[in-house]
mmCIF file of C-alpha atoms in Angstrom:
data_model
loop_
_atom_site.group_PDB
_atom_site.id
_atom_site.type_symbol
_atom_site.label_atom_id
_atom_site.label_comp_id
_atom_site.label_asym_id
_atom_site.label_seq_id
_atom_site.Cartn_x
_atom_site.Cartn_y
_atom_site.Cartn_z
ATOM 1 C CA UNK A 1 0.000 0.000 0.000
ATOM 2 C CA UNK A 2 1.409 3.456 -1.224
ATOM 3 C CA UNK A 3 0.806 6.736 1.197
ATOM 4 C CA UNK A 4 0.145 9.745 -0.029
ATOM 5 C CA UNK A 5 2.564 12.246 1.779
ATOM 6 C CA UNK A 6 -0.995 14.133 2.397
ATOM 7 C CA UNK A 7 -1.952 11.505 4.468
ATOM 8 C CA UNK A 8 1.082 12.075 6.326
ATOM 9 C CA UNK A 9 0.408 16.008 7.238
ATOM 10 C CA UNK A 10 3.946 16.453 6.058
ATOM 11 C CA UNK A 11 5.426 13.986 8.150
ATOM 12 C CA UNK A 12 8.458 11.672 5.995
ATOM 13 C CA UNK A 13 8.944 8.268 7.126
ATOM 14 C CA UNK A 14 11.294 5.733 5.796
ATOM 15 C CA UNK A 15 9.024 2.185 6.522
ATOM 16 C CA UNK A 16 6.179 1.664 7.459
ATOM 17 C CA UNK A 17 7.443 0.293 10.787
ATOM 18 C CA UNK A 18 8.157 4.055 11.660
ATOM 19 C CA UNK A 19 3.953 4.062 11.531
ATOM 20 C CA UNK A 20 2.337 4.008 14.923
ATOM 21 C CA UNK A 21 0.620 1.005 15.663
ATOM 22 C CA UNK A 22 2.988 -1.543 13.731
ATOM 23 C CA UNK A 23 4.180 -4.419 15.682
ATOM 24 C CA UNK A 24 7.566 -4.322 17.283
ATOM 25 C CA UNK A 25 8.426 -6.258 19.643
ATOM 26 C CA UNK A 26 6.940 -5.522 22.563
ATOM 27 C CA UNK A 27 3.633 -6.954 23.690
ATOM 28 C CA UNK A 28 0.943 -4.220 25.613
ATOM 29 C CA UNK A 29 -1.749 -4.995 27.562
ATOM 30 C CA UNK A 30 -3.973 -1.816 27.208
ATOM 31 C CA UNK A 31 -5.699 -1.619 30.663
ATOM 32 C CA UNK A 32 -7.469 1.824 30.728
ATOM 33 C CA UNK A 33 -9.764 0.468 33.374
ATOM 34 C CA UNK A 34 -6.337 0.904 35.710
ATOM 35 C CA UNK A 35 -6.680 4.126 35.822
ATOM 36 C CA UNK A 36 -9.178 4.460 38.375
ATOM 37 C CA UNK A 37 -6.036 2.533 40.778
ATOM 38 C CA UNK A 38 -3.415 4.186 39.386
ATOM 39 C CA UNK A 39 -5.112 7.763 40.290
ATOM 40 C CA UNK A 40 -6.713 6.615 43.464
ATOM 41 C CA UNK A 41 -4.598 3.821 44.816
ATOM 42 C CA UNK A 42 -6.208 0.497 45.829
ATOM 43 C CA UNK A 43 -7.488 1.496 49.668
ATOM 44 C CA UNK A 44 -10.970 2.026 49.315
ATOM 45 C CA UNK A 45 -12.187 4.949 52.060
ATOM 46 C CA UNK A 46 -12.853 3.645 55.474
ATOM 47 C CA UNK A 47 -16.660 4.206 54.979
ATOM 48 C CA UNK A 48 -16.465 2.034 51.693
ATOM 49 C CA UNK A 49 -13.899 -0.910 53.277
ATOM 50 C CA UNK A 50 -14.803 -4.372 52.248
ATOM 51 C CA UNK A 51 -14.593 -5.738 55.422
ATOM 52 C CA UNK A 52 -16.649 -3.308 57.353
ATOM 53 C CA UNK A 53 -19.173 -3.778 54.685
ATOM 54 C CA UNK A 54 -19.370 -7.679 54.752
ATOM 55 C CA UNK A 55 -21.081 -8.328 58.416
ATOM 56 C CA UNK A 56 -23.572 -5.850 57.438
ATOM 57 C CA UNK A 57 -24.383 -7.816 54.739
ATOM 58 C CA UNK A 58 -26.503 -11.551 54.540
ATOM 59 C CA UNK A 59 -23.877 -14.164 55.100
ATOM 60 C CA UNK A 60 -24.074 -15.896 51.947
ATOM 61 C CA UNK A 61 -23.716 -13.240 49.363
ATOM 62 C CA UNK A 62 -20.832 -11.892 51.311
ATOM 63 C CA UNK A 63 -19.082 -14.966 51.828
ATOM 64 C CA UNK A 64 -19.301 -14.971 55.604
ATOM 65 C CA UNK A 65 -18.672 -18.809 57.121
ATOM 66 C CA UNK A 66 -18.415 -17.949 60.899
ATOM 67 C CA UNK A 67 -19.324 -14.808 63.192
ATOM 68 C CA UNK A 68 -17.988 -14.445 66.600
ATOM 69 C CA UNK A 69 -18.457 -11.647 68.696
ATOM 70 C CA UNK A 70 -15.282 -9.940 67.928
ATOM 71 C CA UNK A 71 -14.531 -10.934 64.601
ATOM 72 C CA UNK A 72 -16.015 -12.831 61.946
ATOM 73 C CA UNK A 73 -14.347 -15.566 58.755
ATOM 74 C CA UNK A 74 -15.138 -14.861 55.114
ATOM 75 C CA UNK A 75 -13.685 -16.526 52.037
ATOM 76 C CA UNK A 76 -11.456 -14.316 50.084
ATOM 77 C CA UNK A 77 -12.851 -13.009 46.805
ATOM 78 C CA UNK A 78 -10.159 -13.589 45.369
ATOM 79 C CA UNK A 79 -8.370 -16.897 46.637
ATOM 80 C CA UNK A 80 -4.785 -18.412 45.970
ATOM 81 C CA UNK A 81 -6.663 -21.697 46.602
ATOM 82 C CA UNK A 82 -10.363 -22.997 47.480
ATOM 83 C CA UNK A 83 -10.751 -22.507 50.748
ATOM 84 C CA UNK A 84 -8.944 -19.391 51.287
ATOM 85 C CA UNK A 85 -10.186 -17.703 54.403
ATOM 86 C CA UNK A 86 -9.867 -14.357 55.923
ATOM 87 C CA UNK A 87 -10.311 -13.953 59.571
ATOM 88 C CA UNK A 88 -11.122 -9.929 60.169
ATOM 89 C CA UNK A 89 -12.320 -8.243 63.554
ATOM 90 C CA UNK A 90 -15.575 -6.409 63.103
ATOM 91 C CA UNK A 91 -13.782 -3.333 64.220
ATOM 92 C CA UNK A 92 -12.042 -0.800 61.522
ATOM 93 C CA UNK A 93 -8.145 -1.412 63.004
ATOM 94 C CA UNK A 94 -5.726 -1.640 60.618
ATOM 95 C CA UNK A 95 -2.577 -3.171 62.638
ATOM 96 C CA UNK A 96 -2.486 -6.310 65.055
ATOM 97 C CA UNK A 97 -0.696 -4.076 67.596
ATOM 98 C CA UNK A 98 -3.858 -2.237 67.762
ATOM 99 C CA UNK A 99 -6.668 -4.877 68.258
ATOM 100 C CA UNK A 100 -7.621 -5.768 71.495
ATOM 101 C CA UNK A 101 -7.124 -8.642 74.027
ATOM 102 C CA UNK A 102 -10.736 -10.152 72.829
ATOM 103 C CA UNK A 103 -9.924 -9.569 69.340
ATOM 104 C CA UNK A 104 -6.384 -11.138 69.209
ATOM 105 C CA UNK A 105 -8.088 -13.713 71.339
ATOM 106 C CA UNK A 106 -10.840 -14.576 69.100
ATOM 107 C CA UNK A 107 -8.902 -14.079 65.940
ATOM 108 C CA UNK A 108 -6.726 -16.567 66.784
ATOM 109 C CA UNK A 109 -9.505 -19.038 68.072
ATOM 110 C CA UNK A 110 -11.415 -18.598 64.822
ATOM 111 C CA UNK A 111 -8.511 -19.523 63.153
ATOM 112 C CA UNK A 112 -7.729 -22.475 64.578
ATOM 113 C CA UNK A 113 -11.792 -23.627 64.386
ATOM 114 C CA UNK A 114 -11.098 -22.337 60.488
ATOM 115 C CA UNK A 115 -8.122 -25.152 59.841
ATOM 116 C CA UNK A 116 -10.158 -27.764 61.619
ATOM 117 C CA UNK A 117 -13.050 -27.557 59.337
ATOM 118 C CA UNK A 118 -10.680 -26.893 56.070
ATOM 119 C CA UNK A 119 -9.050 -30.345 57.059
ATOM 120 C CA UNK A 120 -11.879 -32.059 57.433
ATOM 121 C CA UNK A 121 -14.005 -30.485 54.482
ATOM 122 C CA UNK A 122 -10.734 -30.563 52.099
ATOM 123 C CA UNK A 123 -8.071 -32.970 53.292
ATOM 124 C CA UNK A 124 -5.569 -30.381 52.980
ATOM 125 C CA UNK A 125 -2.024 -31.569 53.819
ATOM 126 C CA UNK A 126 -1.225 -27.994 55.013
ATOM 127 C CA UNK A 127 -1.357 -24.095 55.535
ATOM 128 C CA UNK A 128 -0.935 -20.945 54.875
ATOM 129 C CA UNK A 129 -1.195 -18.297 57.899
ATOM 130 C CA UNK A 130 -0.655 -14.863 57.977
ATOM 131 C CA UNK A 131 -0.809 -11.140 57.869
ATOM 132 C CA UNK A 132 0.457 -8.681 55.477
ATOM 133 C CA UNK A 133 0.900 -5.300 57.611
ATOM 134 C CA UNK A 134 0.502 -2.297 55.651
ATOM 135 C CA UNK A 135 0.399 -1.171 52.153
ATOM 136 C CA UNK A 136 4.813 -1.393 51.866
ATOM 137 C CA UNK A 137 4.243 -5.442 53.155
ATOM 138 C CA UNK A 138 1.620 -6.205 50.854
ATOM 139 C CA UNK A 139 -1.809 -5.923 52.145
ATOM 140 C CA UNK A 140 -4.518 -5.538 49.340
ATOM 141 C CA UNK A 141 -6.351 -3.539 52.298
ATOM 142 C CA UNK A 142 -4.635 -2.655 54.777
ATOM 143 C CA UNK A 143 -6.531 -0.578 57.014
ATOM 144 C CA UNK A 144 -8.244 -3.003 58.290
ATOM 145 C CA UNK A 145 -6.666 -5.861 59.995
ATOM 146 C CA UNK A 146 -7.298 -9.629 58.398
ATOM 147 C CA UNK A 147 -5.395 -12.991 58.945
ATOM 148 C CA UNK A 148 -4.999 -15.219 55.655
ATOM 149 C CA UNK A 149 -5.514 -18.775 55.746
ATOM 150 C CA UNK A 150 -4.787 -20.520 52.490
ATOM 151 C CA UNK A 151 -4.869 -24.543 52.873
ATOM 152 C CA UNK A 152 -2.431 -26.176 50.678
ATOM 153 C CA UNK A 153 -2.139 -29.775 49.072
ATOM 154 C CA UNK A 154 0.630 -31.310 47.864
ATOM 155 C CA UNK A 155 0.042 -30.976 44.436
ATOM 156 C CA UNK A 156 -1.738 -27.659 44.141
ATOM 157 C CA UNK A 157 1.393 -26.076 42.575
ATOM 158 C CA UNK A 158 1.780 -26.306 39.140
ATOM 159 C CA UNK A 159 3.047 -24.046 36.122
ATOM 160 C CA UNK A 160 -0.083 -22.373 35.508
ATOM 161 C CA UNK A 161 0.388 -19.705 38.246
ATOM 162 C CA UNK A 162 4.377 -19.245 36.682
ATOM 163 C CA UNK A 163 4.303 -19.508 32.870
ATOM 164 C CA UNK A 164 0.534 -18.539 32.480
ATOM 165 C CA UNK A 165 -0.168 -15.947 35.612
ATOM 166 C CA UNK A 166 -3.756 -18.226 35.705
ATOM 167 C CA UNK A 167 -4.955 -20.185 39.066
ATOM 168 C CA UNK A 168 -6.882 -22.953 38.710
ATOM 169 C CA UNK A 169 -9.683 -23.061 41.235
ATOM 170 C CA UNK A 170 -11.871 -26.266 41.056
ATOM 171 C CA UNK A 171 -15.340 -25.005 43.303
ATOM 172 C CA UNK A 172 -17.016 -22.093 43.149
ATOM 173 C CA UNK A 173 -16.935 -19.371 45.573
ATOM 174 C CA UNK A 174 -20.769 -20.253 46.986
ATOM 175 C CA UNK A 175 -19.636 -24.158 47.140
ATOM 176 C CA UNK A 176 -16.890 -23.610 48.837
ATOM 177 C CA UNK A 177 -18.580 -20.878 51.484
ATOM 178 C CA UNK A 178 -21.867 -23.662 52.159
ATOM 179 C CA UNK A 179 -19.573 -26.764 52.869
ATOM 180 C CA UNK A 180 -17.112 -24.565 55.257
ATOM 181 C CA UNK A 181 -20.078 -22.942 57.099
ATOM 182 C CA UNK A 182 -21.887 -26.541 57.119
ATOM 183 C CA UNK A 183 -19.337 -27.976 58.375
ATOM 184 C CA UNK A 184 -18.902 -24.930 61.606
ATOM 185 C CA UNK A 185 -19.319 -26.165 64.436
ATOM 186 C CA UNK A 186 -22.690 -24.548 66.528
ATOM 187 C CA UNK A 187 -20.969 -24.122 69.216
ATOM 188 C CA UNK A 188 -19.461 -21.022 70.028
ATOM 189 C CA UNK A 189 -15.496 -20.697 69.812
ATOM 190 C CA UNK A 190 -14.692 -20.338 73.531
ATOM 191 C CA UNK A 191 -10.535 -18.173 73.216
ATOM 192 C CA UNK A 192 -9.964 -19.024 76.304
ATOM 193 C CA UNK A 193 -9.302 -22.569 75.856
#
């Protein structure tokens, strides 16, 4: 295809691989939907957190397994592996320094209840456990405290996650949420065991 150097508004070119929009050999992922992160950051405002919003909400559609009086368990929305739980006070703290006797207490307490029932829903071999402290650590929100707990199998590793930046996640999110909160026990978690 010839241009006409009108076309060109009296730009000269040598090749057409001077054009814009030829391939070269990078690859872009145009993401203008980013912007709204880039410009605003991740951190939604305190009156719009996630996990202040959640208990508020009915238990299924927002992924709540467990309530205790201090805190409460929810699957993550976005999971490294079925079964991912988060394990958040009800209160809007954002460090573990700052939560308080009963919440440490009943954070920890859900969590272990939390890896009994993943064992014996899932037959995990192991875990995951942990808190990301602030935005410079890695927390996805972090004002407002919340313990991970990400069962693992043996074989749940493979090169999807490397070579294709894809998870493969075999239940849904509402499976996964009605056979961990089936399987609860009634019984209050008592922290001071």
């Amino acid at each position: 295809m010839t241009i006409d150097d009108s076309e060109l508004n009296g730009i000269t070119v040598d090749g057409s691989y001077e054009l814009a929009g030829v391939p070269d050999e990078f690859q872009r992922l145009w993401t203008p939907h980013r912007m709204v992160y880039i410009q605003n950051g991740q951190q939604p405002p305190e009156h719009e957190c996630p996990f202040c919003i959640a208990p508020r909400m009915d238990d299924e559609k927002a992924l709540i397994v467990a309530r205790g009086t201090h805190a409460y368990v929810l699957l993550n929305l976005f999971p490294y592996n079925s079964g991912h739980l988060l394990v958040c006070p009800y209160r809007h703290v954002a460090l573990y320094d700052e939560a308080t006797a009963a919440e440490t207490a009943e954070i920890a307490a859900l969590t272990q209840t939390a890896m009994r029932v993943i064992k014996k829903v899932s037959r995990n071999e192991g875990f995951n456990i942990g808190m990301n402290q602030g935005r410079i650590a890695g927390a996805g929100i972090a004002d407002h405290l919340h313990q991970h707990i990400v069962p693992r199998w043996a074989l749940d590793s493979n090169f999807f996650p490397i070579i294709a930046k894809t998870k493969a996640l075999p239940q849904l999110l509402g499976d996964v949420r009605r056979s961990i909160a089936e399987a609860w026990p009634t019984e209050p978690t008592d922290s001071a065991e």
